[in-house]
Amino acid sequence: MSEPALTFEHTTKTYDRQTVLNDVMLSIPRGEVIALVGHNGAGKTTMMKLLLGLIRPTSGRVRVMGADPASRASLDSKYTLGFLPELVAFQQAMTGLEVMNFYSRLKRTGLARNGELLERVGLSDAANNRIKTYSKGMRQRLGLAQALLGEPKIMLLDEPTSGLDPALRRSFYTIISELKSSGVTIMLSSHALSELETHVDKIAIMNEGQLMATGSLDQLRQQAHMPVRIRVRTQDVSASHIADLLDGTTVSQINGRMVEFSCEPKDKMILIRRIAKLGIAVTDMEIELPSLDQLYSHYRGETGTGNTRVRLS
Amino acid sequence: MNAFLTIAGQEIRDGLRNRWIIALTVMLAGFALSLSFLGSAPTGTTDASPLLVTIVSLTSLTIFLLPLIGLMLSYDAIVGDIERGTMMLLLSYPVARWQVLGGKFLGHVTILAFATFIGYGTAGAAVLLTSGTLDIDPQAWHAFAAMIVSSVVLGAAFLAIGYLISTVVRERATAGGIAIGIWLLFVLVFDMALLGLVVGAGDQIGSDLFSLLLLANPTDVYRLFNLTGFDNIAALSGTIGMMADVGFPPSTLMALQVIWVIVPIWIAGLLFSRKEF
């Protein structure tokens, strides 16, 4: 296969004596959507800055399409790179369309499609208003529109959904999936975890400059060995009776007509089959997989396994 | 279009939009007009050409005003964009760092040049119209044009110094403070200190050292260029003795003025290209 779109090789970045990124190993194949999750100060923005060549690693290497982004030679690769900074800002006195025209001149994309791009992010009505009058959400959408200039092959989006209301978040992820289907590599950072689950291929969990874990949501769940919770409701028999019937399982909660079991992810199907055999005694069943939020706090706070780092805090 | 020119154009458009350009032009024209009419009052009817009198008064005006304008336009240029967050976005585009710094600088120089040409040009035209004669010494016109051009170069030098400040500091407020300090230093303190030195230790310092010290201040270089470069003006402004002492040809002085533009902006460019964000 071709080389990965984005690579971090033992990348460390230190300011004065503060280490903001510590020995990160990460490679993102072309066409993949990866989310960096972590608190503020976890190193997400530093990773973006490294990929943009705004800063150089203290040690290790960073590669974008195989080239050093801080080198002069990689300037041309920025024609096919889109970036949305956290807290995006524009010249206050310019209109939305003027901003688009300015940036598209820098990317030499021609101005013809700029109106269309503004329409795509829902800003066509405000295209000729000054940025001064824009709300935070509108500025964020304009930020996305400029990142889409020139049909980028790589997009770096720092907190792209901050300031967007739920409807706009949905339309944002629609754009992300359109981009993904046309083969764009996307790295986005977020701390709104719940919305990421269905939209990204891979998740990288960052904490205090360290990469705690990477993988798809499923892989992270497997690695974390966090219990799956299955909640069962009954009609005629008591919950404790159900619990007795399924002996050998862990009951994590029980009250009246509801019983909650927990099991290892690999034992999930066995337990579900056993519950199904109970017949009409069971009226309802809910399966709760560990959410990204739970996984995130797991990987931040507790011990990891496999290739993840052990860290106690 | 080249990224360099695109950025310069954006800076000019921003200046138009923020009404910086119109404000500067009106201000310079207002000062220049009032000075050229008031300035000619004390001389009464002399042999001196009114245009030459105007040059002398505009030179003093320039020394106070253009460094201030230059610094005010530029102290914010880099650090302000970094603070507002627009710089990071700009650098994610296929533009070299020198194109960003150079483009913004070119835009600011254009704004300053436009305001100066129009502002001072208006004063020149007014003097010409009110003097009642079109028969003005061509050498005086030459001196007037040289004064306008060198004023722009002086403004550009302080723009360049402002860019250097803006590149070095981490906060806008610091840049503003340093800019005021630089203005006070070059426009007020430096000459007073030099005067004190001459009065206090006049015997010890030779005229060579004195003239070298003058060249260390871009406003003094400008003053020398305009007030000693032309015999008539030197006589009028009482600097004829100084000219004999200092003895630099106008070409050298102009070259020095240009060096005062190139060196700060070049250092700013070097620092900016290595800056981490």
mmCIF file with all atom_site columns, C-alpha atoms in Angstrom, chain A residues 78-192:
data_model
loop_
_atom_site.group_PDB
_atom_site.id
_atom_site.type_symbol
_atom_site.label_atom_id
_atom_site.label_alt_id
_atom_site.label_comp_id
_atom_site.label_asym_id
_atom_site.label_entity_id
_atom_site.label_seq_id
_atom_site.pdbx_PDB_ins_code
_atom_site.Cartn_x
_atom_site.Cartn_y
_atom_site.Cartn_z
_atom_site.occupancy
_atom_site.B_iso_or_equiv
_atom_site.pdbx_formal_charge
_atom_site.auth_seq_id
_atom_site.auth_comp_id
_atom_site.auth_asym_id
_atom_site.auth_atom_id
_atom_site.pdbx_PDB_model_num
ATOM 1   C CA . LYS A 1 78  ? -0.554  22.798 1.413  1.00 0.00 ? 78  LYS A CA 1
ATOM 2   C CA . TYR A 1 79  ? -2.585  23.391 -1.742 1.00 0.00 ? 79  TYR A CA 1
ATOM 3   C CA . THR A 1 80  ? -4.403  20.169 -0.915 1.00 0.00 ? 80  THR A CA 1
ATOM 4   C CA . LEU A 1 81  ? -4.624  20.650 2.817  1.00 0.00 ? 81  LEU A CA 1
ATOM 5   C CA . GLY A 1 82  ? -7.558  22.167 4.651  1.00 0.00 ? 82  GLY A CA 1
ATOM 6   C CA . PHE A 1 83  ? -7.288  23.423 8.203  1.00 0.00 ? 83  PHE A CA 1
ATOM 7   C CA . LEU A 1 84  ? -9.884  24.688 10.641 1.00 0.00 ? 84  LEU A CA 1
ATOM 8   C CA . PRO A 1 85  ? -8.254  26.170 13.734 1.00 0.00 ? 85  PRO A CA 1
ATOM 9   C CA . GLU A 1 86  ? -9.804  26.102 17.159 1.00 0.00 ? 86  GLU A CA 1
ATOM 10  C CA . LEU A 1 87  ? -11.472 29.501 17.760 1.00 0.00 ? 87  LEU A CA 1
ATOM 11  C CA . VAL A 1 88  ? -11.213 30.473 14.111 1.00 0.00 ? 88  VAL A CA 1
ATOM 12  C CA . ALA A 1 89  ? -10.900 34.212 13.502 1.00 0.00 ? 89  ALA A CA 1
ATOM 13  C CA . PHE A 1 90  ? -11.117 36.395 10.412 1.00 0.00 ? 90  PHE A CA 1
ATOM 14  C CA . GLN A 1 91  ? -10.597 40.043 9.511  1.00 0.00 ? 91  GLN A CA 1
ATOM 15  C CA . GLN A 1 92  ? -13.593 41.670 11.160 1.00 0.00 ? 92  GLN A CA 1
ATOM 16  C CA . ALA A 1 93  ? -14.223 44.273 8.457  1.00 0.00 ? 93  ALA A CA 1
ATOM 17  C CA . MET A 1 94  ? -14.387 41.758 5.579  1.00 0.00 ? 94  MET A CA 1
ATOM 18  C CA . THR A 1 95  ? -17.497 40.004 4.352  1.00 0.00 ? 95  THR A CA 1
ATOM 19  C CA . GLY A 1 96  ? -17.779 36.242 4.298  1.00 0.00 ? 96  GLY A CA 1
ATOM 20  C CA . LEU A 1 97  ? -17.402 36.124 0.533  1.00 0.00 ? 97  LEU A CA 1
ATOM 21  C CA . GLU A 1 98  ? -14.382 38.445 0.586  1.00 0.00 ? 98  GLU A CA 1
ATOM 22  C CA . VAL A 1 99  ? -12.700 36.189 3.124  1.00 0.00 ? 99  VAL A CA 1
ATOM 23  C CA . MET A 1 100 ? -13.359 33.189 0.886  1.00 0.00 ? 100 MET A CA 1
ATOM 24  C CA . ASN A 1 101 ? -12.015 35.058 -2.140 1.00 0.00 ? 101 ASN A CA 1
ATOM 25  C CA . PHE A 1 102 ? -8.857  36.048 -0.277 1.00 0.00 ? 102 PHE A CA 1
ATOM 26  C CA . TYR A 1 103 ? -8.122  32.491 0.844  1.00 0.00 ? 103 TYR A CA 1
ATOM 27  C CA . SER A 1 104 ? -8.976  30.988 -2.512 1.00 0.00 ? 104 SER A CA 1
ATOM 28  C CA . ARG A 1 105 ? -6.493  33.355 -4.185 1.00 0.00 ? 105 ARG A CA 1
ATOM 29  C CA . LEU A 1 106 ? -3.825  32.026 -1.830 1.00 0.00 ? 106 LEU A CA 1
ATOM 30  C CA . LYS A 1 107 ? -4.772  28.489 -2.781 1.00 0.00 ? 107 LYS A CA 1
ATOM 31  C CA . ARG A 1 108 ? -5.205  29.451 -6.452 1.00 0.00 ? 108 ARG A CA 1
ATOM 32  C CA . THR A 1 109 ? -8.548  27.727 -6.684 1.00 0.00 ? 109 THR A CA 1
ATOM 33  C CA . GLY A 1 110 ? -10.460 30.315 -8.692 1.00 0.00 ? 110 GLY A CA 1
ATOM 34  C CA . LEU A 1 111 ? -13.289 32.262 -7.151 1.00 0.00 ? 111 LEU A CA 1
ATOM 35  C CA . ALA A 1 112 ? -16.169 30.702 -9.070 1.00 0.00 ? 112 ALA A CA 1
ATOM 36  C CA . ARG A 1 113 ? -17.068 28.011 -6.571 1.00 0.00 ? 113 ARG A CA 1
ATOM 37  C CA . ASN A 1 114 ? -16.841 30.131 -3.418 1.00 0.00 ? 114 ASN A CA 1
ATOM 38  C CA . GLY A 1 115 ? -20.531 30.982 -3.370 1.00 0.00 ? 115 GLY A CA 1
ATOM 39  C CA . GLU A 1 116 ? -21.293 27.287 -3.679 1.00 0.00 ? 116 GLU A CA 1
ATOM 40  C CA . LEU A 1 117 ? -19.030 26.462 -0.727 1.00 0.00 ? 117 LEU A CA 1
ATOM 41  C CA . LEU A 1 118 ? -20.756 29.074 1.407  1.00 0.00 ? 118 LEU A CA 1
ATOM 42  C CA . GLU A 1 119 ? -24.062 27.524 0.458  1.00 0.00 ? 119 GLU A CA 1
ATOM 43  C CA . ARG A 1 120 ? -22.781 24.112 1.451  1.00 0.00 ? 120 ARG A CA 1
ATOM 44  C CA . VAL A 1 121 ? -22.153 25.332 5.004  1.00 0.00 ? 121 VAL A CA 1
ATOM 45  C CA . GLY A 1 122 ? -25.421 27.276 5.065  1.00 0.00 ? 122 GLY A CA 1
ATOM 46  C CA . LEU A 1 123 ? -23.973 30.778 4.853  1.00 0.00 ? 123 LEU A CA 1
ATOM 47  C CA . SER A 1 124 ? -25.199 31.981 1.476  1.00 0.00 ? 124 SER A CA 1
ATOM 48  C CA . ASP A 1 125 ? -27.600 34.499 3.050  1.00 0.00 ? 125 ASP A CA 1
ATOM 49  C CA . ALA A 1 126 ? -24.785 36.058 5.067  1.00 0.00 ? 126 ALA A CA 1
ATOM 50  C CA . ALA A 1 127 ? -22.177 35.946 2.291  1.00 0.00 ? 127 ALA A CA 1
ATOM 51  C CA . ASN A 1 128 ? -22.138 39.708 1.877  1.00 0.00 ? 128 ASN A CA 1
ATOM 52  C CA . ASN A 1 129 ? -22.335 40.604 5.561  1.00 0.00 ? 129 ASN A CA 1
ATOM 53  C CA . ARG A 1 130 ? -19.264 41.605 7.485  1.00 0.00 ? 130 ARG A CA 1
ATOM 54  C CA . ILE A 1 131 ? -17.696 39.039 9.804  1.00 0.00 ? 131 ILE A CA 1
ATOM 55  C CA . LYS A 1 132 ? -18.269 41.510 12.652 1.00 0.00 ? 132 LYS A CA 1
ATOM 56  C CA . THR A 1 133 ? -21.968 40.644 12.496 1.00 0.00 ? 133 THR A CA 1
ATOM 57  C CA . TYR A 1 134 ? -21.428 36.853 12.480 1.00 0.00 ? 134 TYR A CA 1
ATOM 58  C CA . SER A 1 135 ? -22.309 34.650 15.432 1.00 0.00 ? 135 SER A CA 1
ATOM 59  C CA . LYS A 1 136 ? -19.796 32.139 16.740 1.00 0.00 ? 136 LYS A CA 1
ATOM 60  C CA . GLY A 1 137 ? -21.525 29.337 14.884 1.00 0.00 ? 137 GLY A CA 1
ATOM 61  C CA . MET A 1 138 ? -21.419 31.305 11.632 1.00 0.00 ? 138 MET A CA 1
ATOM 62  C CA . ARG A 1 139 ? -17.715 31.977 12.006 1.00 0.00 ? 139 ARG A CA 1
ATOM 63  C CA . GLN A 1 140 ? -17.188 28.301 12.649 1.00 0.00 ? 140 GLN A CA 1
ATOM 64  C CA . ARG A 1 141 ? -19.075 27.464 9.438  1.00 0.00 ? 141 ARG A CA 1
ATOM 65  C CA . LEU A 1 142 ? -17.064 30.003 7.487  1.00 0.00 ? 142 LEU A CA 1
ATOM 66  C CA . GLY A 1 143 ? -13.999 28.316 8.955  1.00 0.00 ? 143 GLY A CA 1
ATOM 67  C CA . LEU A 1 144 ? -15.194 25.017 7.585  1.00 0.00 ? 144 LEU A CA 1
ATOM 68  C CA . ALA A 1 145 ? -15.931 26.567 4.187  1.00 0.00 ? 145 ALA A CA 1
ATOM 69  C CA . GLN A 1 146 ? -12.386 27.900 3.852  1.00 0.00 ? 146 GLN A CA 1
ATOM 70  C CA . ALA A 1 147 ? -10.995 24.517 4.902  1.00 0.00 ? 147 ALA A CA 1
ATOM 71  C CA . LEU A 1 148 ? -12.929 22.972 2.005  1.00 0.00 ? 148 LEU A CA 1
ATOM 72  C CA . LEU A 1 149 ? -11.291 25.268 -0.575 1.00 0.00 ? 149 LEU A CA 1
ATOM 73  C CA . GLY A 1 150 ? -9.446  23.507 -3.349 1.00 0.00 ? 150 GLY A CA 1
ATOM 74  C CA . GLU A 1 151 ? -10.791 20.019 -2.682 1.00 0.00 ? 151 GLU A CA 1
ATOM 75  C CA . PRO A 1 152 ? -8.257  19.065 -0.029 1.00 0.00 ? 152 PRO A CA 1
ATOM 76  C CA . LYS A 1 153 ? -6.861  15.557 0.342  1.00 0.00 ? 153 LYS A CA 1
ATOM 77  C CA . ILE A 1 154 ? -6.084  16.071 4.012  1.00 0.00 ? 154 ILE A CA 1
ATOM 78  C CA . MET A 1 155 ? -8.194  17.969 6.474  1.00 0.00 ? 155 MET A CA 1
ATOM 79  C CA . LEU A 1 156 ? -7.158  18.962 9.978  1.00 0.00 ? 156 LEU A CA 1
ATOM 80  C CA . LEU A 1 157 ? -10.100 20.162 12.051 1.00 0.00 ? 157 LEU A CA 1
ATOM 81  C CA . ASP A 1 158 ? -9.469  21.426 15.567 1.00 0.00 ? 158 ASP A CA 1
ATOM 82  C CA . GLU A 1 159 ? -12.653 21.299 17.654 1.00 0.00 ? 159 GLU A CA 1
ATOM 83  C CA . PRO A 1 160 ? -14.806 21.668 14.524 1.00 0.00 ? 160 PRO A CA 1
ATOM 84  C CA . THR A 1 161 ? -18.181 21.367 16.219 1.00 0.00 ? 161 THR A CA 1
ATOM 85  C CA . SER A 1 162 ? -17.646 23.821 19.060 1.00 0.00 ? 162 SER A CA 1
ATOM 86  C CA . GLY A 1 163 ? -20.255 26.560 18.845 1.00 0.00 ? 163 GLY A CA 1
ATOM 87  C CA . LEU A 1 164 ? -22.510 24.588 16.516 1.00 0.00 ? 164 LEU A CA 1
ATOM 88  C CA . ASP A 1 165 ? -26.037 23.700 17.554 1.00 0.00 ? 165 ASP A CA 1
ATOM 89  C CA . PRO A 1 166 ? -27.223 20.072 17.203 1.00 0.00 ? 166 PRO A CA 1
ATOM 90  C CA . ALA A 1 167 ? -28.722 20.581 13.717 1.00 0.00 ? 167 ALA A CA 1
ATOM 91  C CA . LEU A 1 168 ? -25.508 22.136 12.452 1.00 0.00 ? 168 LEU A CA 1
ATOM 92  C CA . ARG A 1 169 ? -23.469 19.378 14.053 1.00 0.00 ? 169 ARG A CA 1
ATOM 93  C CA . ARG A 1 170 ? -25.463 16.859 12.078 1.00 0.00 ? 170 ARG A CA 1
ATOM 94  C CA . SER A 1 171 ? -24.914 18.737 8.836  1.00 0.00 ? 171 SER A CA 1
ATOM 95  C CA . PHE A 1 172 ? -21.234 19.020 9.738  1.00 0.00 ? 172 PHE A CA 1
ATOM 96  C CA . TYR A 1 173 ? -20.954 15.238 10.061 1.00 0.00 ? 173 TYR A CA 1
ATOM 97  C CA . THR A 1 174 ? -22.833 14.839 6.797  1.00 0.00 ? 174 THR A CA 1
ATOM 98  C CA . ILE A 1 175 ? -20.089 16.855 5.146  1.00 0.00 ? 175 ILE A CA 1
ATOM 99  C CA . ILE A 1 176 ? -17.474 14.728 6.906  1.00 0.00 ? 176 ILE A CA 1
ATOM 100 C CA . SER A 1 177 ? -18.978 11.518 5.562  1.00 0.00 ? 177 SER A CA 1
ATOM 101 C CA . GLU A 1 178 ? -19.167 12.990 2.043  1.00 0.00 ? 178 GLU A CA 1
ATOM 102 C CA . LEU A 1 179 ? -15.504 13.888 2.295  1.00 0.00 ? 179 LEU A CA 1
ATOM 103 C CA . LYS A 1 180 ? -14.655 10.467 3.626  1.00 0.00 ? 180 LYS A CA 1
ATOM 104 C CA . SER A 1 181 ? -16.412 8.756  0.769  1.00 0.00 ? 181 SER A CA 1
ATOM 105 C CA . SER A 1 182 ? -14.352 10.809 -1.666 1.00 0.00 ? 182 SER A CA 1
ATOM 106 C CA . GLY A 1 183 ? -11.170 9.563  -0.001 1.00 0.00 ? 183 GLY A CA 1
ATOM 107 C CA . VAL A 1 184 ? -10.135 12.558 2.111  1.00 0.00 ? 184 VAL A CA 1
ATOM 108 C CA . THR A 1 185 ? -7.984  11.848 5.153  1.00 0.00 ? 185 THR A CA 1
ATOM 109 C CA . ILE A 1 186 ? -9.425  13.690 8.130  1.00 0.00 ? 186 ILE A CA 1
ATOM 110 C CA . MET A 1 187 ? -7.997  14.319 11.551 1.00 0.00 ? 187 MET A CA 1
ATOM 111 C CA . LEU A 1 188 ? -10.318 16.065 13.931 1.00 0.00 ? 188 LEU A CA 1
ATOM 112 C CA . SER A 1 189 ? -10.074 16.812 17.596 1.00 0.00 ? 189 SER A CA 1
ATOM 113 C CA . SER A 1 190 ? -12.951 17.014 19.962 1.00 0.00 ? 190 SER A CA 1
ATOM 114 C CA . HIS A 1 191 ? -14.028 16.722 23.503 1.00 0.00 ? 191 HIS A CA 1
ATOM 115 C CA . ALA A 1 192 ? -17.651 16.218 22.577 1.00 0.00 ? 192 ALA A CA 1
#
